[in-house]
Amino acid sequence: MELGADDVVLVSGGGSGMGEATARGFAEAGARVVVLDLPDSPGAAVADAIGARFCPGDVRDADQVGEAVRTAAGLGSLRVAVCCAGVATPGRILGKRGVLGLEAYRSVVEINLVGTFNVLRLAAEAMADNAPSDGDRGLVVMTASIAAYEGQIGQAAYASSKGGIVGLTLPAARDLAQHGIRVMTIAPGIVDTPMMAGLPDETRASLAEGVPHPARLAAPEEYALLVRQIVANPYLNGEVVRLDGALRMGPR
C-alpha cells in the first residue's frame, strides 16, 4: 500500500520510544500523523516538532481512543494505525514482598493487550469506510515482544499481555480480511528506548553482548522502518515478525 497525500497514520504511544520514531518517520515521509498518548506524556511536544496532531488519551478508554480515531479520519483517510502504547512493570508471582497483586497484573494486561485491542477495533471501524488503495483499506500494526515467547523471571504480567497480542494477530487478520484491512504484529527484542537509557552503561553493554548479530540494542528507528516496510508490502498479513537480532532470552 502506498500512502497518498490525504492518508493519515495514527500512532498510539507516539510520544516516546518506538512510537515517537514511527510518528517521525511517517511525518518525514510526508504522511499526515496523529499522535495518541497520555496527557502528561511528551506527545504534544513530539507532535509540534513533526507537524502532527496530538490527541491526549489512555488506550484503555473507548471514548478517548474514539476521539483520536475521529480526529485522524477528519484529516483524511485513516490508513495505518500503529499500536505502541505499553508498560513493562515487573513483578514475580511470589516475590520478596509477597504474592503479585491481582491489580498489578490486571493493569499491565489492560494497558498492553486490552488497550491494543481497543485501538485495533476502533481504527478498523474507521478504515472499513475507506476506498481501497492497492487492494487495502487499511493496516493495523500491533507491538508484542520476544517476551511473548521467552518471558523471563518477573515478566509474568508483561509476557502474558504480549502473548495475547501474538494470539490476537491471526484471528484479527482473518476477521478483517473481508473489509480489506491487514493486521500485523512486530515482536521487538531489546530496543534502545528512553527506559533503557536509564540503565548503567555496564548493564546496557551486557544486554548488547547477548544479541548474536548485530551485537547491540535495536534502534527505535529500526522498528519504525519495519512498520513502513509492512505498509509497503501488501502480502504481509496475519503474521508476527521478530525484530531481535536472533536474540533468544534466557530465564534472567
mmCIF file of N, CA, C and O in Angstrom, residues 43-116:
data_model
loop_
_atom_site.group_PDB
_atom_site.id
_atom_site.type_symbol
_atom_site.label_atom_id
_atom_site.label_comp_id
_atom_site.label_asym_id
_atom_site.label_seq_id
_atom_site.Cartn_x
_atom_site.Cartn_y
_atom_site.Cartn_z
ATOM 1 N N GLY A 43 4.007 13.628 24.199
ATOM 2 C CA GLY A 43 3.329 13.523 22.912
ATOM 3 C C GLY A 43 3.025 14.854 22.248
ATOM 4 O O GLY A 43 3.171 14.993 21.031
ATOM 5 N N ALA A 44 2.601 15.845 23.037
ATOM 6 C CA ALA A 44 2.279 17.152 22.456
ATOM 7 C C ALA A 44 3.518 17.802 21.857
ATOM 8 O O ALA A 44 3.467 18.377 20.756
ATOM 9 N N ALA A 45 4.647 17.711 22.559
ATOM 10 C CA ALA A 45 5.893 18.302 22.066
ATOM 11 C C ALA A 45 6.376 17.587 20.811
ATOM 12 O O ALA A 45 6.850 18.221 19.854
ATOM 13 N N VAL A 46 6.246 16.258 20.804
ATOM 14 C CA VAL A 46 6.641 15.493 19.616
ATOM 15 C C VAL A 46 5.774 15.887 18.429
ATOM 16 O O VAL A 46 6.279 16.125 17.319
ATOM 17 N N ALA A 47 4.470 15.968 18.648
ATOM 18 C CA ALA A 47 3.564 16.331 17.564
ATOM 19 C C ALA A 47 3.884 17.718 17.015
ATOM 20 O O ALA A 47 3.905 17.929 15.795
ATOM 21 N N ASP A 48 4.155 18.664 17.900
ATOM 22 C CA ASP A 48 4.509 20.013 17.454
ATOM 23 C C ASP A 48 5.785 20.006 16.624
ATOM 24 O O ASP A 48 5.895 20.715 15.609
ATOM 25 N N ALA A 49 6.747 19.199 17.049
ATOM 26 C CA ALA A 49 8.049 19.169 16.378
ATOM 27 C C ALA A 49 7.976 18.579 14.975
ATOM 28 O O ALA A 49 8.754 18.956 14.100
ATOM 29 N N ILE A 50 7.041 17.656 14.755
ATOM 30 C CA ILE A 50 6.990 16.966 13.458
ATOM 31 C C ILE A 50 5.794 17.410 12.614
ATOM 32 O O ILE A 50 5.565 16.875 11.523
ATOM 33 N N GLY A 51 5.033 18.370 13.114
ATOM 34 C CA GLY A 51 3.879 18.850 12.357
ATOM 35 C C GLY A 51 2.704 17.893 12.375
ATOM 36 O O GLY A 51 1.936 17.812 11.402
ATOM 37 N N ALA A 52 2.553 17.173 13.482
ATOM 38 C CA ALA A 52 1.465 16.212 13.622
ATOM 39 C C ALA A 52 0.382 16.777 14.533
ATOM 40 O O ALA A 52 0.516 17.858 15.102
ATOM 41 N N ARG A 53 -0.696 16.041 14.683
ATOM 42 C CA ARG A 53 -1.783 16.401 15.597
ATOM 43 C C ARG A 53 -1.673 15.530 16.843
ATOM 44 O O ARG A 53 -1.468 14.320 16.743
ATOM 45 N N PHE A 54 -1.803 16.144 18.012
ATOM 46 C CA PHE A 54 -1.735 15.400 19.272
ATOM 47 C C PHE A 54 -3.128 15.208 19.834
ATOM 48 O O PHE A 54 -3.919 16.149 19.918
ATOM 49 N N CYS A 55 -3.421 13.967 20.231
ATOM 50 C CA CYS A 55 -4.672 13.647 20.903
ATOM 51 C C CYS A 55 -4.342 13.013 22.248
ATOM 52 O O CYS A 55 -3.820 11.891 22.288
ATOM 53 N N PRO A 56 -4.610 13.702 23.346
ATOM 54 C CA PRO A 56 -4.344 13.107 24.652
ATOM 55 C C PRO A 56 -5.357 12.010 24.949
ATOM 56 O O PRO A 56 -6.543 12.152 24.656
ATOM 57 N N GLY A 57 -4.855 10.907 25.501
ATOM 58 C CA GLY A 57 -5.792 9.832 25.819
ATOM 59 C C GLY A 57 -5.089 8.583 26.316
ATOM 60 O O GLY A 57 -3.898 8.380 26.114
ATOM 61 N N ASP A 58 -5.877 7.763 27.000
ATOM 62 C CA ASP A 58 -5.452 6.474 27.531
ATOM 63 C C ASP A 58 -6.015 5.398 26.608
ATOM 64 O O ASP A 58 -7.219 5.396 26.311
ATOM 65 N N VAL A 59 -5.175 4.489 26.148
ATOM 66 C CA VAL A 59 -5.626 3.485 25.180
ATOM 67 C C VAL A 59 -6.714 2.573 25.742
ATOM 68 O O VAL A 59 -7.424 1.901 24.982
ATOM 69 N N ARG A 60 -6.865 2.544 27.060
ATOM 70 C CA ARG A 60 -7.912 1.718 27.666
ATOM 71 C C ARG A 60 -9.281 2.381 27.592
ATOM 72 O O ARG A 60 -10.301 1.720 27.841
ATOM 73 N N ASP A 61 -9.321 3.645 27.275
ATOM 74 C CA ASP A 61 -10.562 4.415 27.301
ATOM 75 C C ASP A 61 -11.181 4.476 25.901
ATOM 76 O O ASP A 61 -10.595 5.051 24.984
ATOM 77 N N ALA A 62 -12.374 3.900 25.763
ATOM 78 C CA ALA A 62 -13.010 3.837 24.454
ATOM 79 C C ALA A 62 -13.322 5.225 23.903
ATOM 80 O O ALA A 62 -13.145 5.484 22.699
ATOM 81 N N ASP A 63 -13.773 6.133 24.751
ATOM 82 C CA ASP A 63 -14.121 7.476 24.278
ATOM 83 C C ASP A 63 -12.892 8.249 23.825
ATOM 84 O O ASP A 63 -12.922 8.936 22.790
ATOM 85 N N GLN A 64 -11.801 8.143 24.581
ATOM 86 C CA GLN A 64 -10.587 8.890 24.237
ATOM 87 C C GLN A 64 -9.942 8.346 22.960
ATOM 88 O O GLN A 64 -9.499 9.110 22.102
ATOM 89 N N VAL A 65 -9.896 7.031 22.827
ATOM 90 C CA VAL A 65 -9.360 6.452 21.594
ATOM 91 C C VAL A 65 -10.286 6.771 20.420
ATOM 92 O O VAL A 65 -9.834 7.088 19.314
ATOM 93 N N GLY A 66 -11.589 6.704 20.672
ATOM 94 C CA GLY A 66 -12.544 7.046 19.624
ATOM 95 C C GLY A 66 -12.371 8.468 19.131
ATOM 96 O O GLY A 66 -12.469 8.736 17.929
ATOM 97 N N GLU A 67 -12.076 9.385 20.041
ATOM 98 C CA GLU A 67 -11.842 10.778 19.650
ATOM 99 C C GLU A 67 -10.588 10.901 18.790
ATOM 100 O O GLU A 67 -10.572 11.664 17.805
ATOM 101 N N ALA A 68 -9.540 10.171 19.142
ATOM 102 C CA ALA A 68 -8.313 10.194 18.344
ATOM 103 C C ALA A 68 -8.561 9.640 16.944
ATOM 104 O O ALA A 68 -8.062 10.173 15.947
ATOM 105 N N VAL A 69 -9.346 8.563 16.860
ATOM 106 C CA VAL A 69 -9.673 7.977 15.556
ATOM 107 C C VAL A 69 -10.499 8.946 14.730
ATOM 108 O O VAL A 69 -10.254 9.123 13.524
ATOM 109 N N ARG A 70 -11.470 9.610 15.351
ATOM 110 C CA ARG A 70 -12.279 10.593 14.622
ATOM 111 C C ARG A 70 -11.426 11.767 14.150
ATOM 112 O O ARG A 70 -11.623 12.292 13.044
ATOM 113 N N THR A 71 -10.461 12.178 14.985
ATOM 114 C CA THR A 71 -9.554 13.249 14.581
ATOM 115 C C THR A 71 -8.754 12.837 13.353
ATOM 116 O O THR A 71 -8.617 13.603 12.390
ATOM 117 N N ALA A 72 -8.230 11.611 13.384
ATOM 118 C CA ALA A 72 -7.448 11.108 12.253
ATOM 119 C C ALA A 72 -8.299 11.027 10.990
ATOM 120 O O ALA A 72 -7.890 11.465 9.909
ATOM 121 N N ALA A 73 -9.505 10.479 11.132
ATOM 122 C CA ALA A 73 -10.383 10.345 9.969
ATOM 123 C C ALA A 73 -10.814 11.709 9.443
ATOM 124 O O ALA A 73 -11.086 11.866 8.241
ATOM 125 N N GLY A 74 -10.854 12.696 10.317
ATOM 126 C CA GLY A 74 -11.230 14.039 9.894
ATOM 127 C C GLY A 74 -10.155 14.743 9.096
ATOM 128 O O GLY A 74 -10.424 15.734 8.414
ATOM 129 N N LEU A 75 -8.931 14.232 9.177
ATOM 130 C CA LEU A 75 -7.816 14.833 8.437
ATOM 131 C C LEU A 75 -7.655 14.234 7.045
ATOM 132 O O LEU A 75 -6.869 14.729 6.233
ATOM 133 N N GLY A 76 -8.357 13.147 6.786
ATOM 134 C CA GLY A 76 -8.229 12.436 5.515
ATOM 135 C C GLY A 76 -8.759 11.031 5.669
ATOM 136 O O GLY A 76 -9.783 10.816 6.308
ATOM 137 N N SER A 77 -8.040 10.068 5.124
ATOM 138 C CA SER A 77 -8.405 8.661 5.266
ATOM 139 C C SER A 77 -7.427 7.982 6.230
ATOM 140 O O SER A 77 -6.223 7.952 5.968
ATOM 141 N N LEU A 78 -7.951 7.469 7.346
ATOM 142 C CA LEU A 78 -7.091 6.751 8.275
ATOM 143 C C LEU A 78 -6.690 5.425 7.637
ATOM 144 O O LEU A 78 -7.511 4.505 7.504
ATOM 145 N N ARG A 79 -5.439 5.312 7.232
ATOM 146 C CA ARG A 79 -4.960 4.128 6.520
ATOM 147 C C ARG A 79 -4.129 3.200 7.397
ATOM 148 O O ARG A 79 -4.127 1.989 7.204
ATOM 149 N N VAL A 80 -3.407 3.786 8.350
ATOM 150 C CA VAL A 80 -2.491 2.985 9.164
ATOM 151 C C VAL A 80 -2.653 3.366 10.628
ATOM 152 O O VAL A 80 -2.677 4.554 10.962
ATOM 153 N N ALA A 81 -2.767 2.358 11.483
ATOM 154 C CA ALA A 81 -2.745 2.572 12.928
ATOM 155 C C ALA A 81 -1.633 1.699 13.505
ATOM 156 O O ALA A 81 -1.565 0.494 13.214
ATOM 157 N N VAL A 82 -0.770 2.306 14.296
ATOM 158 C CA VAL A 82 0.356 1.595 14.902
ATOM 159 C C VAL A 82 0.201 1.656 16.415
ATOM 160 O O VAL A 82 0.108 2.746 16.989
ATOM 161 N N CYS A 83 0.173 0.507 17.043
ATOM 162 C CA CYS A 83 -0.080 0.408 18.487
ATOM 163 C C CYS A 83 1.233 0.232 19.233
ATOM 164 O O CYS A 83 1.793 -0.873 19.269
ATOM 165 N N CYS A 84 1.726 1.312 19.828
ATOM 166 C CA CYS A 84 2.999 1.267 20.552
ATOM 167 C C CYS A 84 2.845 1.539 22.042
ATOM 168 O O CYS A 84 3.827 1.413 22.782
ATOM 169 N N ALA A 85 1.659 1.912 22.492
ATOM 170 C CA ALA A 85 1.475 2.215 23.906
ATOM 171 C C ALA A 85 1.604 0.945 24.738
ATOM 172 O O ALA A 85 1.034 -0.093 24.393
ATOM 173 N N GLY A 86 2.360 1.025 25.832
ATOM 174 C CA GLY A 86 2.512 -0.150 26.677
ATOM 175 C C GLY A 86 3.388 0.119 27.873
ATOM 176 O O GLY A 86 4.084 1.137 27.947
ATOM 177 N N VAL A 87 3.342 -0.811 28.822
ATOM 178 C CA VAL A 87 4.165 -0.745 30.026
ATOM 179 C C VAL A 87 4.840 -2.094 30.230
ATOM 180 O O VAL A 87 4.387 -3.115 29.703
ATOM 181 N N ALA A 88 5.927 -2.084 31.001
ATOM 182 C CA ALA A 88 6.675 -3.319 31.260
ATOM 183 C C ALA A 88 6.908 -3.501 32.753
ATOM 184 O O ALA A 88 7.991 -3.876 33.184
ATOM 185 N N THR A 89 5.881 -3.234 33.546
ATOM 186 C CA THR A 89 6.005 -3.315 35.002
ATOM 187 C C THR A 89 6.392 -4.726 35.435
ATOM 188 O O THR A 89 5.661 -5.674 35.157
ATOM 189 N N PRO A 90 7.547 -4.885 36.120
ATOM 190 C CA PRO A 90 7.981 -6.227 36.512
ATOM 191 C C PRO A 90 7.340 -6.682 37.822
ATOM 192 O O PRO A 90 6.786 -5.874 38.574
ATOM 193 N N GLY A 91 7.439 -7.963 38.078
ATOM 194 C CA GLY A 91 6.947 -8.490 39.349
ATOM 195 C C GLY A 91 6.888 -10.007 39.331
ATOM 196 O O GLY A 91 6.274 -10.602 38.444
ATOM 197 N N ARG A 92 7.542 -10.624 40.302
ATOM 198 C CA ARG A 92 7.457 -12.081 40.415
ATOM 199 C C ARG A 92 6.111 -12.493 41.005
ATOM 200 O O ARG A 92 5.525 -11.769 41.811
ATOM 201 N N ILE A 93 5.648 -13.658 40.631
ATOM 202 C CA ILE A 93 4.380 -14.154 41.160
ATOM 203 C C ILE A 93 4.465 -14.284 42.674
ATOM 204 O O ILE A 93 3.538 -13.896 43.401
ATOM 205 N N LEU A 94 5.558 -14.840 43.151
ATOM 206 C CA LEU A 94 5.860 -14.882 44.584
ATOM 207 C C LEU A 94 7.214 -14.225 44.785
ATOM 208 O O LEU A 94 8.243 -14.801 44.432
ATOM 209 N N GLY A 95 7.213 -13.006 45.306
ATOM 210 C CA GLY A 95 8.454 -12.262 45.471
ATOM 211 C C GLY A 95 8.728 -11.938 46.919
ATOM 212 O O GLY A 95 8.027 -12.395 47.836
ATOM 213 N N LYS A 96 9.739 -11.115 47.142
ATOM 214 C CA LYS A 96 10.134 -10.756 48.499
ATOM 215 C C LYS A 96 9.035 -10.005 49.235
ATOM 216 O O LYS A 96 8.974 -10.022 50.461
ATOM 217 N N ARG A 97 8.184 -9.342 48.492
ATOM 218 C CA ARG A 97 7.090 -8.582 49.112
ATOM 219 C C ARG A 97 5.777 -9.347 49.121
ATOM 220 O O ARG A 97 4.719 -8.793 49.396
ATOM 221 N N GLY A 98 5.852 -10.628 48.804
ATOM 222 C CA GLY A 98 4.655 -11.445 48.830
ATOM 223 C C GLY A 98 4.144 -11.764 47.438
ATOM 224 O O GLY A 98 4.856 -11.649 46.446
ATOM 225 N N VAL A 99 2.879 -12.150 47.351
ATOM 226 C CA VAL A 99 2.284 -12.560 46.093
ATOM 227 C C VAL A 99 2.020 -11.333 45.208
ATOM 228 O O VAL A 99 1.728 -10.240 45.704
ATOM 229 N N LEU A 100 2.161 -11.528 43.907
ATOM 230 C CA LEU A 100 1.913 -10.444 42.949
ATOM 231 C C LEU A 100 0.453 -10.027 43.038
ATOM 232 O O LEU A 100 -0.460 -10.856 42.950
ATOM 233 N N GLY A 101 0.219 -8.756 43.215
ATOM 234 C CA GLY A 101 -1.135 -8.245 43.340
ATOM 235 C C GLY A 101 -1.937 -8.426 42.069
ATOM 236 O O GLY A 101 -1.427 -8.229 40.965
ATOM 237 N N LEU A 102 -3.198 -8.793 42.224
ATOM 238 C CA LEU A 102 -4.046 -9.000 41.061
ATOM 239 C C LEU A 102 -4.225 -7.709 40.271
ATOM 240 O O LEU A 102 -4.256 -7.722 39.033
ATOM 241 N N GLU A 103 -4.327 -6.581 40.957
ATOM 242 C CA GLU A 103 -4.490 -5.306 40.261
ATOM 243 C C GLU A 103 -3.246 -4.943 39.463
ATOM 244 O O GLU A 103 -3.339 -4.355 38.381
ATOM 245 N N ALA A 104 -2.066 -5.278 39.995
ATOM 246 C CA ALA A 104 -0.827 -5.008 39.267
ATOM 247 C C ALA A 104 -0.783 -5.817 37.974
ATOM 248 O O ALA A 104 -0.402 -5.304 36.912
ATOM 249 N N TYR A 105 -1.199 -7.085 38.076
ATOM 250 C CA TYR A 105 -1.242 -7.945 36.886
ATOM 251 C C TYR A 105 -2.280 -7.426 35.897
ATOM 252 O O TYR A 105 -2.010 -7.286 34.699
ATOM 253 N N ARG A 106 -3.461 -7.121 36.411
ATOM 254 C CA ARG A 106 -4.550 -6.672 35.550
ATOM 255 C C ARG A 106 -4.191 -5.371 34.837
ATOM 256 O O ARG A 106 -4.528 -5.195 33.657
ATOM 257 N N SER A 107 -3.501 -4.463 35.505
ATOM 258 C CA SER A 107 -3.144 -3.186 34.900
ATOM 259 C C SER A 107 -2.256 -3.360 33.677
ATOM 260 O O SER A 107 -2.472 -2.731 32.632
ATOM 261 N N VAL A 108 -1.254 -4.238 33.778
ATOM 262 C CA VAL A 108 -0.361 -4.472 32.644
ATOM 263 C C VAL A 108 -1.125 -5.077 31.479
ATOM 264 O O VAL A 108 -0.971 -4.661 30.321
ATOM 265 N N VAL A 109 -1.970 -6.049 31.759
ATOM 266 C CA VAL A 109 -2.737 -6.700 30.694
ATOM 267 C C VAL A 109 -3.731 -5.722 30.063
ATOM 268 O O VAL A 109 -3.912 -5.707 28.839
ATOM 269 N N GLU A 110 -4.354 -4.880 30.878
ATOM 270 C CA GLU A 110 -5.327 -3.938 30.330
ATOM 271 C C GLU A 110 -4.665 -2.882 29.447
ATOM 272 O O GLU A 110 -5.203 -2.521 28.393
ATOM 273 N N ILE A 111 -3.511 -2.390 29.861
ATOM 274 C CA ILE A 111 -2.827 -1.380 29.038
ATOM 275 C C ILE A 111 -2.287 -2.009 27.758
ATOM 276 O O ILE A 111 -2.543 -1.517 26.647
ATOM 277 N N ASN A 112 -1.560 -3.097 27.898
ATOM 278 C CA ASN A 112 -0.863 -3.673 26.748
ATOM 279 C C ASN A 112 -1.778 -4.428 25.787
ATOM 280 O O ASN A 112 -1.686 -4.246 24.568
ATOM 281 N N LEU A 113 -2.634 -5.268 26.327
ATOM 282 C CA LEU A 113 -3.470 -6.122 25.472
ATOM 283 C C LEU A 113 -4.832 -5.497 25.192
ATOM 284 O O LEU A 113 -5.209 -5.308 24.029
ATOM 285 N N VAL A 114 -5.566 -5.147 26.236
ATOM 286 C CA VAL A 114 -6.887 -4.560 26.028
ATOM 287 C C VAL A 114 -6.764 -3.200 25.327
ATOM 288 O O VAL A 114 -7.550 -2.872 24.435
ATOM 289 N N GLY A 115 -5.757 -2.419 25.711
ATOM 290 C CA GLY A 115 -5.549 -1.137 25.053
ATOM 291 C C GLY A 115 -5.230 -1.293 23.577
ATOM 292 O O GLY A 115 -5.711 -0.521 22.736
ATOM 293 N N THR A 116 -4.424 -2.282 23.244
ATOM 294 C CA THR A 116 -4.109 -2.552 21.839
ATOM 295 C C THR A 116 -5.368 -2.951 21.080
ATOM 296 O O THR A 116 -5.620 -2.470 19.963
#
